[in-house]
XYZ file of N, CA, C and O in Angstrom:
508
model
N 163.311 284.268 161.055
C 163.655 284.250 162.463
C 164.765 285.276 162.696
O 165.713 285.362 161.926
N 164.643 286.039 163.767
C 165.632 287.068 164.055
C 166.964 286.437 164.445
O 167.015 285.341 165.008
N 168.080 287.137 164.159
C 169.398 286.620 164.542
C 169.518 286.381 166.050
O 170.164 285.427 166.484
N 168.864 287.220 166.868
C 168.918 287.045 168.324
C 168.233 285.751 168.735
O 168.759 284.980 169.538
N 167.052 285.504 168.177
C 166.317 284.272 168.500
C 167.102 283.044 168.040
O 167.197 282.054 168.751
N 167.679 283.098 166.837
C 168.473 281.980 166.329
C 169.691 281.759 167.220
O 170.040 280.620 167.516
N 170.291 282.810 167.694
C 171.454 282.695 168.578
C 171.092 281.977 169.867
O 171.857 281.155 170.369
N 169.891 282.261 170.430
C 169.451 281.593 171.651
C 169.233 280.106 171.414
O 169.567 279.280 172.255
N 168.657 279.760 170.255
C 168.454 278.354 169.924
C 169.792 277.651 169.797
O 170.009 276.594 170.371
N 170.711 278.252 169.069
C 172.029 277.661 168.900
C 172.752 277.555 170.231
O 173.448 276.580 170.497
N 172.587 278.556 171.085
C 173.219 278.542 172.401
C 172.728 277.365 173.234
O 173.519 276.684 173.882
N 171.430 277.115 173.217
C 170.872 275.997 173.969
C 171.447 274.677 173.468
O 171.822 273.801 174.260
N 171.549 274.532 172.159
C 172.112 273.305 171.588
C 173.572 273.158 171.997
O 174.014 272.074 172.389
N 174.329 274.248 171.942
C 175.752 274.190 172.328
C 175.909 273.753 173.777
O 176.781 272.942 174.107
N 175.075 274.269 174.672
C 175.141 273.885 176.092
C 174.869 272.384 176.234
O 175.590 271.686 176.954
N 173.857 271.887 175.552
C 173.515 270.464 175.632
C 174.643 269.602 175.060
O 174.992 268.562 175.633
N 175.248 270.020 173.966
C 176.366 269.264 173.398
C 177.561 269.241 174.347
O 178.226 268.206 174.505
N 177.841 270.364 174.996
C 178.936 270.400 175.985
C 178.620 269.500 177.174
O 179.495 268.818 177.701
N 177.373 269.505 177.605
C 176.945 268.640 178.701
C 177.173 267.175 178.324
O 177.685 266.385 179.124
N 176.811 266.803 177.096
C 176.988 265.414 176.663
C 178.472 265.040 176.586
O 178.852 263.922 176.936
N 179.313 265.970 176.137
C 180.762 265.701 176.110
C 181.269 265.434 177.527
O 182.049 264.502 177.746
N 180.838 266.254 178.485
C 181.242 266.054 179.887
C 180.703 264.719 180.404
O 181.408 263.997 181.124
N 179.469 264.374 180.039
C 178.895 263.087 180.428
C 179.786 261.948 179.938
O 180.109 261.028 180.694
N 180.178 261.994 178.683
C 180.972 260.909 178.115
C 182.381 260.827 178.708
O 183.002 259.765 178.659
N 182.855 261.904 179.306
C 184.134 261.886 180.043
C 183.913 261.497 181.501
O 184.872 261.380 182.251
N 182.648 261.387 181.909
C 182.259 261.140 183.309
C 182.762 262.277 184.191
O 183.135 262.082 185.340
N 182.705 263.472 183.648
C 183.211 264.684 184.288
C 182.057 265.398 184.997
O 181.494 266.368 184.489
N 181.730 264.901 186.181
C 180.588 265.434 186.931
C 180.773 266.917 187.229
O 179.816 267.697 187.127
N 181.967 267.341 187.560
C 182.203 268.756 187.895
C 181.796 269.671 186.746
O 181.111 270.684 186.960
N 182.175 269.320 185.514
C 181.797 270.163 184.379
C 180.331 270.002 184.003
O 179.707 270.951 183.528
N 179.763 268.834 184.225
C 178.320 268.671 183.998
C 177.554 269.634 184.907
O 176.622 270.309 184.470
N 177.961 269.692 186.168
C 177.275 270.534 187.151
C 177.466 272.021 186.839
O 176.550 272.827 187.047
N 178.632 272.389 186.298
C 178.841 273.790 185.899
C 177.856 274.214 184.811
O 177.545 275.403 184.688
N 177.367 273.261 184.040
C 176.435 273.556 182.954
C 174.978 273.478 183.401
O 174.070 273.526 182.580
N 174.755 273.363 184.728
C 173.401 273.268 185.271
C 173.149 274.420 186.239
O 174.057 274.838 186.966
N 171.915 274.898 186.274
C 171.553 275.981 187.192
C 171.486 275.460 188.624
O 171.368 274.249 188.860
N 171.564 276.376 189.583
C 171.484 276.001 191.005
C 170.163 275.312 191.330
O 170.108 274.454 192.205
N 169.098 275.702 190.623
C 167.771 275.135 190.890
C 167.356 274.089 189.854
O 166.175 273.784 189.698
N 168.337 273.504 189.187
C 168.058 272.521 188.139
C 167.253 271.344 188.683
O 167.414 270.923 189.832
N 166.387 270.824 187.826
C 165.603 269.630 188.138
C 165.805 268.649 186.992
O 165.643 269.010 185.827
N 166.194 267.415 187.341
C 166.271 266.373 186.320
C 165.322 265.251 186.709
O 165.103 264.978 187.885
N 164.754 264.657 185.690
C 163.855 263.528 185.894
C 164.430 262.341 185.143
O 164.484 262.331 183.917
N 164.928 261.366 185.903
C 165.495 260.155 185.326
C 164.359 259.224 184.904
O 163.288 259.235 185.503
N 164.606 258.409 183.890
C 163.556 257.545 183.344
C 163.192 256.368 184.247
O 162.134 255.773 184.085
N 164.040 256.029 185.184
C 163.774 254.864 186.042
C 163.483 255.298 187.464
O 163.975 256.341 187.894
N 162.742 254.536 188.207
C 162.067 253.315 187.787
C 160.780 253.648 187.026
O 160.151 254.664 187.262
N 160.449 252.762 186.107
C 159.216 252.917 185.329
C 158.025 252.791 186.274
O 158.128 252.132 187.298
N 156.948 253.419 186.024
C 156.631 254.173 184.824
C 156.917 255.666 184.950
O 156.910 256.364 183.945
N 157.187 256.183 186.145
C 157.268 257.631 186.322
C 158.652 258.192 186.575
O 158.824 259.394 186.645
N 159.657 257.340 186.749
C 161.008 257.828 186.957
C 161.215 258.427 188.338
O 160.372 258.309 189.219
N 162.361 259.080 188.491
C 162.743 259.714 189.752
C 163.169 261.143 189.478
O 163.902 261.398 188.517
N 162.757 262.073 190.321
C 163.094 263.487 190.177
C 164.220 263.833 191.151
O 164.173 263.467 192.323
N 165.228 264.547 190.633
C 166.343 265.039 191.439
C 166.383 266.547 191.275
O 166.294 267.058 190.156
N 166.550 267.263 192.381
C 166.473 268.722 192.339
C 167.627 269.350 193.112
O 167.930 268.931 194.229
N 168.257 270.360 192.505
C 169.344 271.091 193.142
C 170.702 270.463 192.864
O 170.827 269.255 192.687
N 171.724 271.314 192.809
C 173.061 270.861 192.427
C 173.635 269.791 193.339
O 174.285 268.858 192.866
N 173.437 269.909 194.640
C 174.015 268.929 195.559
C 173.434 267.537 195.319
O 174.165 266.547 195.203
N 172.125 267.454 195.220
C 171.448 266.173 194.984
C 171.816 265.621 193.610
O 172.104 264.428 193.456
N 171.834 266.488 192.605
C 172.153 266.051 191.242
C 173.611 265.610 191.140
O 173.918 264.621 190.470
N 174.508 266.302 191.817
C 175.919 265.895 191.834
C 176.047 264.476 192.375
O 176.731 263.634 191.780
N 175.396 264.213 193.491
C 175.458 262.868 194.074
C 174.850 261.835 193.131
O 175.388 260.729 192.981
N 173.754 262.187 192.493
C 173.129 261.275 191.530
C 174.122 260.888 190.439
O 174.289 259.704 190.133
N 174.799 261.886 189.812
C 175.728 261.580 188.723
C 176.930 260.792 189.228
O 177.396 259.871 188.539
N 177.435 261.117 190.392
C 178.563 260.356 190.941
C 178.168 258.895 191.131
O 178.923 257.986 190.755
N 177.002 258.653 191.707
C 176.512 257.284 191.905
C 176.278 256.592 190.559
O 176.591 255.409 190.400
N 175.733 257.313 189.610
C 175.453 256.769 188.286
C 176.729 256.252 187.628
O 176.781 255.115 187.146
N 177.788 257.076 187.607
C 179.036 256.672 186.956
C 179.773 255.592 187.748
O 180.467 254.764 187.157
N 179.606 255.586 189.056
C 180.192 254.513 189.869
C 179.553 253.169 189.490
O 180.242 252.157 189.360
N 178.238 253.186 189.301
C 177.509 251.966 188.953
C 177.686 251.584 187.481
O 177.523 250.416 187.122
N 178.010 252.553 186.640
C 178.130 252.301 185.201
C 179.395 252.967 184.658
O 179.332 253.988 183.957
N 180.570 252.391 184.970
C 181.834 253.038 184.592
C 182.110 253.079 183.086
O 183.023 253.778 182.658
N 181.319 252.389 182.286
C 181.498 252.408 180.836
C 180.404 253.214 180.140
O 180.262 253.143 178.913
N 179.644 253.984 180.904
C 178.529 254.750 180.348
C 178.992 255.681 179.228
O 180.005 256.380 179.360
N 178.234 255.671 178.140
C 178.540 256.526 176.997
C 177.237 256.804 176.244
O 176.439 255.890 176.023
N 177.035 258.061 175.868
C 175.853 258.428 175.085
C 176.286 258.850 173.690
O 177.121 259.741 173.531
N 175.694 258.182 172.716
C 175.896 258.506 171.313
C 174.681 259.320 170.867
O 173.540 258.847 170.960
N 174.915 260.539 170.415
C 173.820 261.400 169.956
C 173.373 260.951 168.571
O 174.194 260.805 167.673
N 172.068 260.738 168.425
C 171.501 260.403 167.118
C 170.954 261.642 166.417
O 170.988 261.736 165.203
N 170.430 262.579 167.224
C 169.868 263.807 166.663
C 169.708 264.814 167.798
O 169.390 264.443 168.923
N 169.933 266.079 167.490
C 169.707 267.132 168.474
C 169.153 268.355 167.740
O 169.584 268.674 166.636
N 168.145 268.989 168.347
C 167.571 270.187 167.753
C 166.973 271.055 168.850
O 166.693 270.574 169.944
N 166.810 272.354 168.545
C 166.338 273.286 169.549
C 165.072 274.009 169.149
O 164.793 274.194 167.967
N 164.316 274.400 170.169
C 163.100 275.206 170.031
C 163.127 276.253 171.131
O 162.632 276.007 172.229
N 163.728 277.385 170.879
C 163.797 278.416 171.912
C 164.598 277.936 173.104
O 165.765 277.593 172.979
N 163.953 277.877 174.275
C 164.660 277.458 175.483
C 164.703 275.939 175.635
O 165.277 275.418 176.583
N 164.079 275.214 174.716
C 164.049 273.751 174.757
C 165.040 273.172 173.755
O 165.234 273.721 172.664
N 165.630 272.069 174.133
C 166.520 271.345 173.247
C 166.175 269.865 173.392
O 166.042 269.359 174.516
N 166.008 269.189 172.282
C 165.645 267.774 172.265
C 166.846 266.985 171.747
O 167.432 267.338 170.721
N 167.193 265.912 172.458
C 168.305 265.077 172.027
C 167.872 263.614 172.006
O 167.492 263.068 173.036
N 167.900 263.002 170.799
C 167.688 261.559 170.684
C 169.053 260.907 170.827
O 170.041 261.391 170.270
N 169.098 259.822 171.574
C 170.397 259.215 171.881
C 170.313 257.699 171.962
O 169.245 257.113 172.041
N 171.502 257.111 171.968
C 171.668 255.689 172.255
C 172.685 255.618 173.395
O 173.794 256.123 173.288
N 172.240 255.024 174.503
C 173.073 254.898 175.705
C 173.739 253.524 175.684
O 173.069 252.509 175.526
N 175.056 253.510 175.820
C 175.842 252.272 175.827
C 176.436 252.067 177.223
O 176.896 253.025 177.849
N 176.450 250.805 177.692
C 177.079 250.461 178.965
C 177.472 248.995 178.942
O 177.151 248.267 178.005
N 178.174 248.561 179.973
C 178.547 247.161 180.131
C 177.853 246.667 181.396
O 177.989 247.279 182.461
N 177.091 245.567 181.275
C 176.345 245.080 182.439
C 177.249 244.298 183.400
O 178.450 244.116 183.138
N 176.697 243.856 184.513
C 177.460 243.177 185.566
C 178.130 241.899 185.069
O 179.166 241.484 185.601
N 177.567 241.283 184.023
C 178.138 240.057 183.461
C 179.210 240.353 182.408
O 179.779 239.435 181.826
N 179.466 241.652 182.163
C 180.472 242.038 181.184
C 179.957 242.137 179.759
O 180.732 242.321 178.823
N 178.647 242.057 179.589
C 178.042 242.133 178.257
C 177.762 243.587 177.874
O 177.206 244.343 178.670
N 178.152 243.961 176.647
C 177.861 245.302 176.152
C 176.366 245.408 175.884
O 175.766 244.523 175.279
N 175.767 246.509 176.349
C 174.329 246.738 176.211
C 174.103 248.143 175.661
O 174.983 249.008 175.753
N 172.909 248.363 175.150
C 172.529 249.722 174.749
C 171.010 249.846 174.739
O 170.294 248.848 174.698
N 170.557 251.075 174.829
C 169.143 251.403 174.793
C 169.014 252.784 174.154
O 169.944 253.594 174.225
N 167.867 253.034 173.524
C 167.632 254.334 172.892
C 166.651 255.145 173.730
O 165.812 254.589 174.429
N 166.777 256.469 173.617
C 165.869 257.336 174.344
C 165.947 258.773 173.866
O 166.600 259.091 172.873
N 165.281 259.620 174.618
C 165.192 261.050 174.310
C 165.336 261.836 175.608
O 164.780 261.461 176.637
N 166.086 262.928 175.550
C 166.135 263.891 176.646
C 165.536 265.195 176.152
O 165.804 265.632 175.025
N 164.735 265.813 176.991
C 164.183 267.137 176.722
C 164.818 268.077 177.734
O 164.608 267.942 178.941
N 165.632 268.991 177.238
C 166.344 269.943 178.085
C 165.646 271.291 178.064
O 165.094 271.695 177.036
N 165.723 271.996 179.175
C 165.334 273.396 179.220
C 166.585 274.171 179.599
O 167.264 273.832 180.588
N 166.915 275.193 178.803
C 168.116 275.990 179.013
C 167.703 277.425 179.307
O 166.889 278.005 178.594
N 168.261 277.965 180.393
C 167.964 279.341 180.800
C 169.278 280.028 181.139
O 170.076 279.495 181.900
N 169.507 281.198 180.570
C 170.709 281.988 180.858
C 171.991 281.186 180.648
O 172.941 281.279 181.421
N 172.003 280.341 179.615
C 173.209 279.622 179.247
C 173.507 278.371 180.046
O 174.587 277.796 179.895
N 172.572 277.940 180.897
C 172.757 276.701 181.664
C 171.478 275.872 181.631
O 170.386 276.382 181.421
N 171.639 274.591 181.866
C 170.507 273.671 181.871
C 169.754 273.832 183.190
O 170.352 273.748 184.262
N 168.452 274.076 183.109
C 167.652 274.195 184.328
C 166.638 273.055 184.446
O 165.986 272.914 185.474
N 166.550 272.227 183.398
C 165.657 271.083 183.453
C 166.074 270.031 182.444
O 166.572 270.358 181.359
N 165.909 268.765 182.814
C 166.256 267.650 181.934
C 165.288 266.506 182.218
O 165.249 265.976 183.323
N 164.474 266.162 181.229
C 163.542 265.052 181.334
C 164.046 263.939 180.437
O 164.324 264.159 179.258
N 164.174 262.717 180.951
C 164.682 261.584 180.181
C 163.586 260.553 179.947
O 162.837 260.220 180.871
N 163.539 260.057 178.715
C 162.584 259.024 178.337
C 163.343 257.917 177.617
O 164.191 258.190 176.770
N 163.048 256.672 177.953
C 163.747 255.512 177.380
C 162.750 254.604 176.690
O 161.644 254.368 177.214
N 163.150 254.069 175.539
C 162.306 253.094 174.853
C 162.248 251.822 175.689
O 163.272 251.348 176.168
N 161.064 251.276 175.864
C 160.919 250.095 176.698
C 160.623 248.838 175.936
O 160.550 248.758 174.771
């Protein structure tokens, strides 16, 4: 593999890792800086097809609402790897439910990275 191609793969992984760090800080501003203006994310809920959010303004509101509803949200990365412009991250999501009970679920995000920013994020959760 050429050094340029390997650099692009590593770059995509680095962007996704930075995004996850911002997520765990609940730092929506920095999460959005790591996303393209035309970014599209597909959340896993509601099943079976999830919900699609498009554009920075809509996605910003989504993340703000998400962290408001889940102030203990934290993602533990189990594995991350890249394939060109794609980056796959297996994770375990931890939160505290309304009754105060610690909960977690496992899933996968498929990211698309273009020009050093995330332009797509598809989320899948084990059911």
